[in-house]
PDB file of C-alpha atoms and ligand atoms in Angstrom:
ATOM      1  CA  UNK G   1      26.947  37.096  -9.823  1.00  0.00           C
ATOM      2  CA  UNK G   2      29.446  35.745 -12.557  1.00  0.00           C
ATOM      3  CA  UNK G   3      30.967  38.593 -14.620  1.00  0.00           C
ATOM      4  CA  UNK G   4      30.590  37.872 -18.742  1.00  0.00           C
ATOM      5  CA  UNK G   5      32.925  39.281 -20.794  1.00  0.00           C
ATOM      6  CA  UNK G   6      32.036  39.401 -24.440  1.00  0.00           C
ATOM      7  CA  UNK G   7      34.886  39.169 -27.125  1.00  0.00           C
ATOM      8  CA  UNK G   8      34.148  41.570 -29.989  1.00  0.00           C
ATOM      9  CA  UNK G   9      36.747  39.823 -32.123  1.00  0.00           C
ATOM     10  CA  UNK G  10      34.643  38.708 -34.657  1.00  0.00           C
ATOM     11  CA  UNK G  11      33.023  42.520 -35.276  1.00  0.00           C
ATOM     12  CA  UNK G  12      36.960  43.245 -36.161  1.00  0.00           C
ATOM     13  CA  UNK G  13      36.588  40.025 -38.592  1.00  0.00           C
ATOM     14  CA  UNK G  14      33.961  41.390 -40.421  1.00  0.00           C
ATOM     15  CA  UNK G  15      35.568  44.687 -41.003  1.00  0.00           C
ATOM     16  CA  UNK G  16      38.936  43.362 -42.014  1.00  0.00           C
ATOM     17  CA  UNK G  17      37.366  41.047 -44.471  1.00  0.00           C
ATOM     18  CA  UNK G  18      35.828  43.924 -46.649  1.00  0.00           C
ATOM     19  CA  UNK G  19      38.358  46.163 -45.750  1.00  0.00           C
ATOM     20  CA  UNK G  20      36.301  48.880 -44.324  1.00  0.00           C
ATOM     21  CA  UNK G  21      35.537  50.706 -41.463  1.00  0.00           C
ATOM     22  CA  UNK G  22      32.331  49.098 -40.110  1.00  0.00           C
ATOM     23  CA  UNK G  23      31.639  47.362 -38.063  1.00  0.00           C
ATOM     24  CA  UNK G  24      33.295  49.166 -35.474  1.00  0.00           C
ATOM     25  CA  UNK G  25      34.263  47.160 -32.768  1.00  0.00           C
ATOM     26  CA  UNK G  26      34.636  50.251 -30.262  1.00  0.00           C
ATOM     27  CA  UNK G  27      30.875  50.976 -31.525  1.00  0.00           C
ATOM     28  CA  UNK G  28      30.273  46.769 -30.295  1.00  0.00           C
ATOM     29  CA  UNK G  29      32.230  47.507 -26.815  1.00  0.00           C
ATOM     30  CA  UNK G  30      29.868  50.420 -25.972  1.00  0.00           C
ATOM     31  CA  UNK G  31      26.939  48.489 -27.227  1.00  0.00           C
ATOM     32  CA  UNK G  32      27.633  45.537 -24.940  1.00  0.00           C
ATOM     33  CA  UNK G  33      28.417  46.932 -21.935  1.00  0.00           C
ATOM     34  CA  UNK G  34      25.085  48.952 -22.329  1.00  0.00           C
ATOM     35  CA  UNK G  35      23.371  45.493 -22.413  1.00  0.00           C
ATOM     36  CA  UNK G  36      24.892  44.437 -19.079  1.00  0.00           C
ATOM     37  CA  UNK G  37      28.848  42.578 -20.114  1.00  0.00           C
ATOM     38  CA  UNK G  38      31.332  43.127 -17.076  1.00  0.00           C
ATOM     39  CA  UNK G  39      33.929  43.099 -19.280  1.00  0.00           C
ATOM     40  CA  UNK G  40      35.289  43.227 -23.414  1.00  0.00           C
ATOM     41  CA  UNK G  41      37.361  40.806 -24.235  1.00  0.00           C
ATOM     42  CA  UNK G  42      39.834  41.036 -27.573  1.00  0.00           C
ATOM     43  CA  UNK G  43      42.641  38.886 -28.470  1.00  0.00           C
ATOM     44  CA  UNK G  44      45.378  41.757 -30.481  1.00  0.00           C
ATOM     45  CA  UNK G  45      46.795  38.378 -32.317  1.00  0.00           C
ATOM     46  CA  UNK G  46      50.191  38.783 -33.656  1.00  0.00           C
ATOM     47  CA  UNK G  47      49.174  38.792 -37.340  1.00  0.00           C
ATOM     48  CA  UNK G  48      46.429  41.144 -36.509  1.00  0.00           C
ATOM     49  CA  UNK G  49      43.502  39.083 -38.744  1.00  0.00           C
ATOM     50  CA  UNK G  50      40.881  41.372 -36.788  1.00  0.00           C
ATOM     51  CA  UNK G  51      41.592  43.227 -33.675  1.00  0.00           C
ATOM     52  CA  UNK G  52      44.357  46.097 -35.075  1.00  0.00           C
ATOM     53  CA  UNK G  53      46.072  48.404 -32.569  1.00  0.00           C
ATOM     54  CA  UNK G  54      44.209  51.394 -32.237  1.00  0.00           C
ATOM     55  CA  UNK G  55      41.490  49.370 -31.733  1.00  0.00           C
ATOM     56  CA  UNK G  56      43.197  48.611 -28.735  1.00  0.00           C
ATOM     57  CA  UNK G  57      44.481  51.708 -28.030  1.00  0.00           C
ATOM     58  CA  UNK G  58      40.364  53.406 -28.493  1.00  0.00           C
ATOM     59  CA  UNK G  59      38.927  50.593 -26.601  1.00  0.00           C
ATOM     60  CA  UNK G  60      41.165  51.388 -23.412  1.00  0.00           C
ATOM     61  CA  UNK G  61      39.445  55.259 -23.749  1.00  0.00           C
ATOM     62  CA  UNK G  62      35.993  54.079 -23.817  1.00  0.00           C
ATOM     63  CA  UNK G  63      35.625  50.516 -21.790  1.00  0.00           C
ATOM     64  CA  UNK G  64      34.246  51.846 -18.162  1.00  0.00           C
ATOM     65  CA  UNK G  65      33.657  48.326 -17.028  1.00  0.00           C
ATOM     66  CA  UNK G  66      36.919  46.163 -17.705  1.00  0.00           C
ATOM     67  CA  UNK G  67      39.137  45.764 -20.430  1.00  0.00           C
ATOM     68  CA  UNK G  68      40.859  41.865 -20.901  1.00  0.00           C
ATOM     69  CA  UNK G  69      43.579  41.639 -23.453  1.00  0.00           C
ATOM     70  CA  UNK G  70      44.019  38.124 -25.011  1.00  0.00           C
ATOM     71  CA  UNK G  71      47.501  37.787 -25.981  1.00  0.00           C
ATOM     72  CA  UNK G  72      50.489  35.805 -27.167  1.00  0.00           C
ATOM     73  CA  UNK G  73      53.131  35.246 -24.228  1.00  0.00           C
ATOM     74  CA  UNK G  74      55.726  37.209 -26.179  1.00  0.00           C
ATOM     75  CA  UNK G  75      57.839  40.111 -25.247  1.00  0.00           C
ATOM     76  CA  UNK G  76      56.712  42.741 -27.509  1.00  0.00           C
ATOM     77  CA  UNK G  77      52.720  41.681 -26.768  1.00  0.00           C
ATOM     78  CA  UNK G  78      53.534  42.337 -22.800  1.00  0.00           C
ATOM     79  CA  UNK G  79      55.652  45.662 -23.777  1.00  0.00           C
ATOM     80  CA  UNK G  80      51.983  46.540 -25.858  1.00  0.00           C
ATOM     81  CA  UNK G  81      50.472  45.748 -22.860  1.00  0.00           C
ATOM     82  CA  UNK G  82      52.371  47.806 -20.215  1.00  0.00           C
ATOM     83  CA  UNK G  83      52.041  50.456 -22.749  1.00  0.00           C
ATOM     84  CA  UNK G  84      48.333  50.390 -23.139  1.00  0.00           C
ATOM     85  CA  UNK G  85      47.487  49.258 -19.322  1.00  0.00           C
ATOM     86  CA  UNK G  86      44.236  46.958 -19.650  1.00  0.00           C
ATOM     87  CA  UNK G  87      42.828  46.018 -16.893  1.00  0.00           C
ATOM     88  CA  UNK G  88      43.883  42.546 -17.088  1.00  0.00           C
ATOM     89  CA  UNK G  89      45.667  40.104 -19.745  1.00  0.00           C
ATOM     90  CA  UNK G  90      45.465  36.780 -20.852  1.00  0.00           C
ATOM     91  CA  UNK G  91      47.946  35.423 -21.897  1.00  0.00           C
ATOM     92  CA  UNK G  92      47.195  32.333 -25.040  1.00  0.00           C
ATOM     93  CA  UNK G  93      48.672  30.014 -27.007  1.00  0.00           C
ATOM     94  CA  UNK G  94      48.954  31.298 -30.626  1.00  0.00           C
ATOM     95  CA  UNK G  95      49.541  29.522 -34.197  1.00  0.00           C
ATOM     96  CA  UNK G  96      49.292  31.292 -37.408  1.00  0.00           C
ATOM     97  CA  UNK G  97      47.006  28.944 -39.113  1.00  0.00           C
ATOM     98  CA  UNK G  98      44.376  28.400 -36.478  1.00  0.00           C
ATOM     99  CA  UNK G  99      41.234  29.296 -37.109  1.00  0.00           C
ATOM    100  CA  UNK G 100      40.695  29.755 -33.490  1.00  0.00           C
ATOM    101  CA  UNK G 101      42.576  29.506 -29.975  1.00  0.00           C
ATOM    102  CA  UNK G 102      43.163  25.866 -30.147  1.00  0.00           C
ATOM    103  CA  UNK G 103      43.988  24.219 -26.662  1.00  0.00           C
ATOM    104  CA  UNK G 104      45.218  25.843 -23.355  1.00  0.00           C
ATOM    105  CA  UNK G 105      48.390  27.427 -23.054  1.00  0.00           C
ATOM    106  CA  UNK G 106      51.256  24.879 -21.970  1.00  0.00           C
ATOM    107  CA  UNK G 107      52.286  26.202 -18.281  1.00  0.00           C
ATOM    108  CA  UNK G 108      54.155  23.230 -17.579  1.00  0.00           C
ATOM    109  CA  UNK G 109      56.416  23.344 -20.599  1.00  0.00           C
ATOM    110  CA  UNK G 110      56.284  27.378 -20.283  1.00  0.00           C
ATOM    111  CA  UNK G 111      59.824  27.846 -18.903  1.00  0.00           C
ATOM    112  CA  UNK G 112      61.707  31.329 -18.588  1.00  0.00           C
ATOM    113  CA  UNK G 113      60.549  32.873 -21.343  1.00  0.00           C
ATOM    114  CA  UNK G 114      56.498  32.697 -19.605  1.00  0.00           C
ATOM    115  CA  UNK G 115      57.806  33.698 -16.354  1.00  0.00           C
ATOM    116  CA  UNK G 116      59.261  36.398 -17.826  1.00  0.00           C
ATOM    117  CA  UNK G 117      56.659  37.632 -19.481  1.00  0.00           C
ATOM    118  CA  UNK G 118      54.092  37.100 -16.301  1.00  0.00           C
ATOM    119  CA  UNK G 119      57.117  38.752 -14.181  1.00  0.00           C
ATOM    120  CA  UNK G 120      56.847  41.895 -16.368  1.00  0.00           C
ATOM    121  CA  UNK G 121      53.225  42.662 -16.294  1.00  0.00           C
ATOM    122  CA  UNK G 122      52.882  41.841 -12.694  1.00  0.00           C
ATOM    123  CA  UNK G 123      55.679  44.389 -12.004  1.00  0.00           C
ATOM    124  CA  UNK G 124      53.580  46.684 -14.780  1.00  0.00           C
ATOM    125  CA  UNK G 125      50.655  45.752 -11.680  1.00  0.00           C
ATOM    126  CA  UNK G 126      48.560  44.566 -14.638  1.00  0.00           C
ATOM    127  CA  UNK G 127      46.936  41.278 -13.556  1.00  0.00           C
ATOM    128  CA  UNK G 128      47.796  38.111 -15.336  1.00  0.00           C
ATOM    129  CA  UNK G 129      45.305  35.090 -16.238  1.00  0.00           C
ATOM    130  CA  UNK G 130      46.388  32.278 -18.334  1.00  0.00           C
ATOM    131  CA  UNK G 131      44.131  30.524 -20.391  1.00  0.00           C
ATOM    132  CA  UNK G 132      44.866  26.456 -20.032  1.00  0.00           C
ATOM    133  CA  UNK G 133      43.557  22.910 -20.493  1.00  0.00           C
ATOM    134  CA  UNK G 134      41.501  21.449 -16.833  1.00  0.00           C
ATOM    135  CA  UNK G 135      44.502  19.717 -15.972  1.00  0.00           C
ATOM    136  CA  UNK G 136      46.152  19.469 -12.222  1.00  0.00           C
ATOM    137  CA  UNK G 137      49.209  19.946 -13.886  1.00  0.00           C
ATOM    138  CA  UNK G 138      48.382  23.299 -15.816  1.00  0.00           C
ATOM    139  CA  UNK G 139      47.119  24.782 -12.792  1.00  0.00           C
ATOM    140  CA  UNK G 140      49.951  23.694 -10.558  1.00  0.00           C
ATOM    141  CA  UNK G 141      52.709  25.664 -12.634  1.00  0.00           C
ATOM    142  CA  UNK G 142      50.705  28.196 -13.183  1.00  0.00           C
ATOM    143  CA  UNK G 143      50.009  28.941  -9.779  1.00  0.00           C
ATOM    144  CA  UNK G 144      53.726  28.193  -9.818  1.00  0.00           C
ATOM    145  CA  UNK G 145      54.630  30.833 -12.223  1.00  0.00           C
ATOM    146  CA  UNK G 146      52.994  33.169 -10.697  1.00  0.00           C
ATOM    147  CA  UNK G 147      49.349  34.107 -12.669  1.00  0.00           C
ATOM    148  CA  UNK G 148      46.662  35.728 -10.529  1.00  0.00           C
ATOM    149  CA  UNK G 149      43.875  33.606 -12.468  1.00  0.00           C
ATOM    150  CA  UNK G 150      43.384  30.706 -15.167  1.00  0.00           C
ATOM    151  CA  UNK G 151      40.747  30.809 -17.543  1.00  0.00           C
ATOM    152  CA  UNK G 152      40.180  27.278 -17.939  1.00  0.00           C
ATOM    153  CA  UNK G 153      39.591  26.023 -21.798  1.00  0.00           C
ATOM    154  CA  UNK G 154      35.828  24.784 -21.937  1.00  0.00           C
ATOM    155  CA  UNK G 155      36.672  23.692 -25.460  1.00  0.00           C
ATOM    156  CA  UNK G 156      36.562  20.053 -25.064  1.00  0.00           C
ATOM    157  CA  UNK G 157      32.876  20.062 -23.134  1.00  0.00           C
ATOM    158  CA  UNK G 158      31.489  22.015 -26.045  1.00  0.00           C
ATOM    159  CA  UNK G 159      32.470  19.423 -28.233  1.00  0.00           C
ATOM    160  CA  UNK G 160      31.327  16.506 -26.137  1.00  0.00           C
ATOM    161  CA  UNK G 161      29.182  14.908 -28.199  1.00  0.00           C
ATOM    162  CA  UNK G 162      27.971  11.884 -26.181  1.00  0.00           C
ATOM    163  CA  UNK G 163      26.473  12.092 -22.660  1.00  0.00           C
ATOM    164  CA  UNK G 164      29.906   9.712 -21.039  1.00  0.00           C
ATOM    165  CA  UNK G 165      32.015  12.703 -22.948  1.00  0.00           C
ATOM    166  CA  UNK G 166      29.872  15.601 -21.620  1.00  0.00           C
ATOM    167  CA  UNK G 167      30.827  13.946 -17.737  1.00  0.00           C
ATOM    168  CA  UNK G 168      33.978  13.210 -18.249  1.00  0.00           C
ATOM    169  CA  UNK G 169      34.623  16.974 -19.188  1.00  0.00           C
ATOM    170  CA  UNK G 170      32.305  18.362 -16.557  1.00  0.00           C
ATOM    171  CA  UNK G 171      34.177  16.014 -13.789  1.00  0.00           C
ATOM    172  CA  UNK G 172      37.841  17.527 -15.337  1.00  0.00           C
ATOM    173  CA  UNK G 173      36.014  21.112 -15.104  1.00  0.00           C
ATOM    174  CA  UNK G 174      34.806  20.927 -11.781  1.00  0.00           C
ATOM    175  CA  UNK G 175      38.467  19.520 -10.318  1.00  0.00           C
ATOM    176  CA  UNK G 176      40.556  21.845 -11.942  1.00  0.00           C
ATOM    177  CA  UNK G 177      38.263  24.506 -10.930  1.00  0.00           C
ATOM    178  CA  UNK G 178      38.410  22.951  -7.443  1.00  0.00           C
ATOM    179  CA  UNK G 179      42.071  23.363  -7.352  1.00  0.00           C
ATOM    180  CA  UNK G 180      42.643  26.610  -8.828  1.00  0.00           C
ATOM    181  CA  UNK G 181      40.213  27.663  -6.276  1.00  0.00           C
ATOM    182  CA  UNK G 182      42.181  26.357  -3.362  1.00  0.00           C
ATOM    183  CA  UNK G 183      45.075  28.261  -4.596  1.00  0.00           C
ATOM    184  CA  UNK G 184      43.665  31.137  -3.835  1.00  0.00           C
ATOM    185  CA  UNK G 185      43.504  31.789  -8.038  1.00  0.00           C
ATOM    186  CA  UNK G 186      40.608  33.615  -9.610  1.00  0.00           C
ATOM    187  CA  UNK G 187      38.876  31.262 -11.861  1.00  0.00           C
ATOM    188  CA  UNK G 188      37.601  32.321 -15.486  1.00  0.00           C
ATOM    189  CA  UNK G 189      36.187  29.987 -18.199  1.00  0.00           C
ATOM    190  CA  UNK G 190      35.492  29.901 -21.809  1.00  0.00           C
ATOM    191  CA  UNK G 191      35.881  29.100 -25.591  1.00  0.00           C
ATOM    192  CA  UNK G 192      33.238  27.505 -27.068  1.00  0.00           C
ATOM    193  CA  UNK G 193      29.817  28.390 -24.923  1.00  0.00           C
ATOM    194  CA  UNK G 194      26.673  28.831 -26.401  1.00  0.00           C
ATOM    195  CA  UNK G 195      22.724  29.735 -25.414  1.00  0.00           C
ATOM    196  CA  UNK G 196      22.427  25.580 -24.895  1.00  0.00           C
ATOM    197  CA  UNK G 197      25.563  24.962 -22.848  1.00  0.00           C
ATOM    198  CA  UNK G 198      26.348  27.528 -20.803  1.00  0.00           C
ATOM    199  CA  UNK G 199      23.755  27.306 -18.631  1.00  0.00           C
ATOM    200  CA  UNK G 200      24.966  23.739 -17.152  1.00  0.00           C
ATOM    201  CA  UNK G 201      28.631  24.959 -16.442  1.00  0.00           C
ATOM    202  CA  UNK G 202      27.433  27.576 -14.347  1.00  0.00           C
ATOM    203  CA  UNK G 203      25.517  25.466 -12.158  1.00  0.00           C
ATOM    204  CA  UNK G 204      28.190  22.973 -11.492  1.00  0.00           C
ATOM    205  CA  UNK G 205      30.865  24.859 -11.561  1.00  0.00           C
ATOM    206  CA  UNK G 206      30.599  27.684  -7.909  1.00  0.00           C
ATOM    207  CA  UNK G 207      34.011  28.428  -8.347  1.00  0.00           C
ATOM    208  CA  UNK G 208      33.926  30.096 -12.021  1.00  0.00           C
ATOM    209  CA  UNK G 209      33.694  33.880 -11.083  1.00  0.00           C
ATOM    210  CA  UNK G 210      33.853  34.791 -15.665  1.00  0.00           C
ATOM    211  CA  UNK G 211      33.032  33.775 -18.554  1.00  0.00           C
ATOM    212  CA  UNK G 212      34.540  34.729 -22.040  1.00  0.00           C
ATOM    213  CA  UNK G 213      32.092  34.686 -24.692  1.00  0.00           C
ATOM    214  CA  UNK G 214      32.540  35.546 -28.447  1.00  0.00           C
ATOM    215  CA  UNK G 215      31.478  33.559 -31.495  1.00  0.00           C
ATOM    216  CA  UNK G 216      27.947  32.603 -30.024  1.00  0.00           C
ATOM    217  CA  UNK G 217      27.388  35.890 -28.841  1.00  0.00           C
ATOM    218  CA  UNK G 218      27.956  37.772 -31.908  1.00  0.00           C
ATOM    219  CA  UNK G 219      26.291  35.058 -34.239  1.00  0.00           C
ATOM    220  CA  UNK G 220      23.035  35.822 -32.638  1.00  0.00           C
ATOM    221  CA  UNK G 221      23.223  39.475 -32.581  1.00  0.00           C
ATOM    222  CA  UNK G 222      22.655  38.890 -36.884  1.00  0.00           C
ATOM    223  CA  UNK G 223      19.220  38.163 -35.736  1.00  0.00           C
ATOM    224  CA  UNK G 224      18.177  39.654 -32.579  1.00  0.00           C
ATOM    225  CA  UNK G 225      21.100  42.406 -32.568  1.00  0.00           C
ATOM    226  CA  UNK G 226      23.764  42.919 -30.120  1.00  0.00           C
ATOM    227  CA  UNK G 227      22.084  44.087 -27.144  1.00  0.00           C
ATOM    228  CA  UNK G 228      19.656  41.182 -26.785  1.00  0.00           C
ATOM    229  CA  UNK G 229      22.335  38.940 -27.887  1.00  0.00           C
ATOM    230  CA  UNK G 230      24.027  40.252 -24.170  1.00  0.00           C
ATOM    231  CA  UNK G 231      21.420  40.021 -22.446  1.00  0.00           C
ATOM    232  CA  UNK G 232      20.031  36.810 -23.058  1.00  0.00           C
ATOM    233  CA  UNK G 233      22.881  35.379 -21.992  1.00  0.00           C
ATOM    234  CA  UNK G 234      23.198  37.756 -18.867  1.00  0.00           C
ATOM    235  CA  UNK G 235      20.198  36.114 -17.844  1.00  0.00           C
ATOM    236  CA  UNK G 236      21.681  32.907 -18.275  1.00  0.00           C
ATOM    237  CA  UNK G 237      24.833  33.653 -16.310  1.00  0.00           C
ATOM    238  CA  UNK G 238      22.228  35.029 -13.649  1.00  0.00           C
ATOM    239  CA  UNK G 239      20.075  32.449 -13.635  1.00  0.00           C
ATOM    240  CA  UNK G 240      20.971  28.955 -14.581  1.00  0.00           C
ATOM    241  CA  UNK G 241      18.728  27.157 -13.474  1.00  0.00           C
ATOM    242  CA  UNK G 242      15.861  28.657 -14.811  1.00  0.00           C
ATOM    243  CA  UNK G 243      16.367  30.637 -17.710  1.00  0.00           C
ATOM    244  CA  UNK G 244      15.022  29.039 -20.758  1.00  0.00           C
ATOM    245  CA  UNK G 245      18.237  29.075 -23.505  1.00  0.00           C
ATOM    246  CA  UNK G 246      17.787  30.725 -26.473  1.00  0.00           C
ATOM    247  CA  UNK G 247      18.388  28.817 -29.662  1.00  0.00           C
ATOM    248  CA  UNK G 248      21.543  29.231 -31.147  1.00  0.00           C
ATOM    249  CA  UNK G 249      20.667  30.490 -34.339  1.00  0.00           C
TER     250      UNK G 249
HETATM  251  N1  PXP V   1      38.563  32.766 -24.073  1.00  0.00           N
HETATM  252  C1  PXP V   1      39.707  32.690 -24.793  1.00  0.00           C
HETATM  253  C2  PXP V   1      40.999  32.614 -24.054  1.00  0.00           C
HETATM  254  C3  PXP V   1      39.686  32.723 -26.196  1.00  0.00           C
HETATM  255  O1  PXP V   1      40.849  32.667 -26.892  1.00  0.00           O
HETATM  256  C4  PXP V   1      38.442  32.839 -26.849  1.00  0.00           C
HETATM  257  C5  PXP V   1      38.385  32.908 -28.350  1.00  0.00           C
HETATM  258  O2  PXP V   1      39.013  34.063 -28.787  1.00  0.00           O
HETATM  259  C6  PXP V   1      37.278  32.926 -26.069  1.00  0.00           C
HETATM  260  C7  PXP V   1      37.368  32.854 -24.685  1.00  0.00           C
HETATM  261  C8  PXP V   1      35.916  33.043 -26.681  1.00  0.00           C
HETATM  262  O3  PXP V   1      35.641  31.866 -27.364  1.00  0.00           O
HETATM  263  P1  PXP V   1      34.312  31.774 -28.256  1.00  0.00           P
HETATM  264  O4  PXP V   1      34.463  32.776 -29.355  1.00  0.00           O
HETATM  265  O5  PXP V   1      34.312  30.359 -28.725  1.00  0.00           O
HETATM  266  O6  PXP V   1      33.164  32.100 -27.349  1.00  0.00           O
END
């Protein structure tokens, strides 16, 4: 069975935009691991546009299943971290502006200051994944550097627009996840899956033991609520080949 782990990111969004209280995003962990998740998922970005720190710090009391902390590969986000102990991190690239996690984190151009950072949660025994592009490369130095997983960026196949773009992304999915495999990594995908392409990954890719799942997720809980939201696409994740996808709407 592939574990999902829903991001509750965007609950935080909604908060911090009116400046209130609600939605509570500890209120969205309990509600999705009810509904079957394996795992939250946040990202504690460093200019804190939804996910604040006692967020953090609440969701580590109440998660039962497994906690994942998205992060920055910075010294004071892994000295957060070894505080607050989740029960893995991964580590992202991070720009100010974006709207989003754009692109994989660069492992080859990483350097001292990543392995230090890996170095330090490792010794902390917190588990390290590192989310990065479907490229041999990426994978190599990570392995290299010393990561106990890679969440490889699904990005580019949810844009695919055209059936020759959909392959070549599937065929650059299916060999990175291949490789990470072989080294004995733990593979984990996401960023960008949906009710209508989801599905499809998890058939061809055996290897991917997670997926990370956010904006799709919590865009249909507006209409069918957060629960069914989770569980609709449990029963994707558990059966691919012959659950019929909900619409994305
Ligand atoms: N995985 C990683 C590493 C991410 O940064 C994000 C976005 O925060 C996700 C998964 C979830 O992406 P989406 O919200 O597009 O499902």
């Amino acid at each position: 069975m592939k574990r999902l782990g829903v991001n509750i990111d965007h609950v935080a969004t909604l908060r911090q935009v009116r400046g209130t209280v609600y939605p509570d995003p500890v209120a969205a962990a309990a509600y999705v691991e009810q509904a079957g998740a394996d795992q939250v998922t946040l990202h504690l970005r460093e200019d804190r546009r939804h996910i604040q720190d006692q967020d953090l710090r609440t969701l580590r009391r109440i998660v039962s299943t497994r906690l994942n902390l998205e992060m920055a590969a910075t010294e004071t986000m892994a000295t957060i971290a070894t505080e607050v102990r989740p029960d893995v991190v991964t580590l992202v690239p991070e720009r100010r502006q974006e709207l989003t996690t754009e692109g994989g984190l660069n492992m080859v151009a990483g350097g001292k200051r990543l392995r230090t950072v890996i170095e330090s949660l490792r010794a902390a025994s917190i588990p390290v994944s590192a989310f990065v592009e479907p490229d041999p490369r990426q994978i190599e130095s990570a392995r290299e550097l010393g990561v106990d997983a890679v969440e490889l960026h699904t990005g580019p196949y949810a844009l695919a627009i055209t059936a020759e773009a959909v392959a070549t992304a599937l065929r650059q999915l299916q060999a990175a996840a291949r490789l990470a495999a072989s080294m004995d990594l733990t593979v984990c995908a996401g960023h960008g899956l949906h009710y209508e392409n989801t599905a499809r990954l998890v058939v061809v890719l055996p290897e991917v033991e997670e997926y990370n799942i956010g904006h799709s997720i919590i865009a249909r809980a507006i209409f069918v609520g957060l629960e069914q939201a989770v569980r609709e696409m449990r029963t994707l994740l558990d059966h691919p080949e012959t659950a019929t996808p909900a619409r994305r709407t």
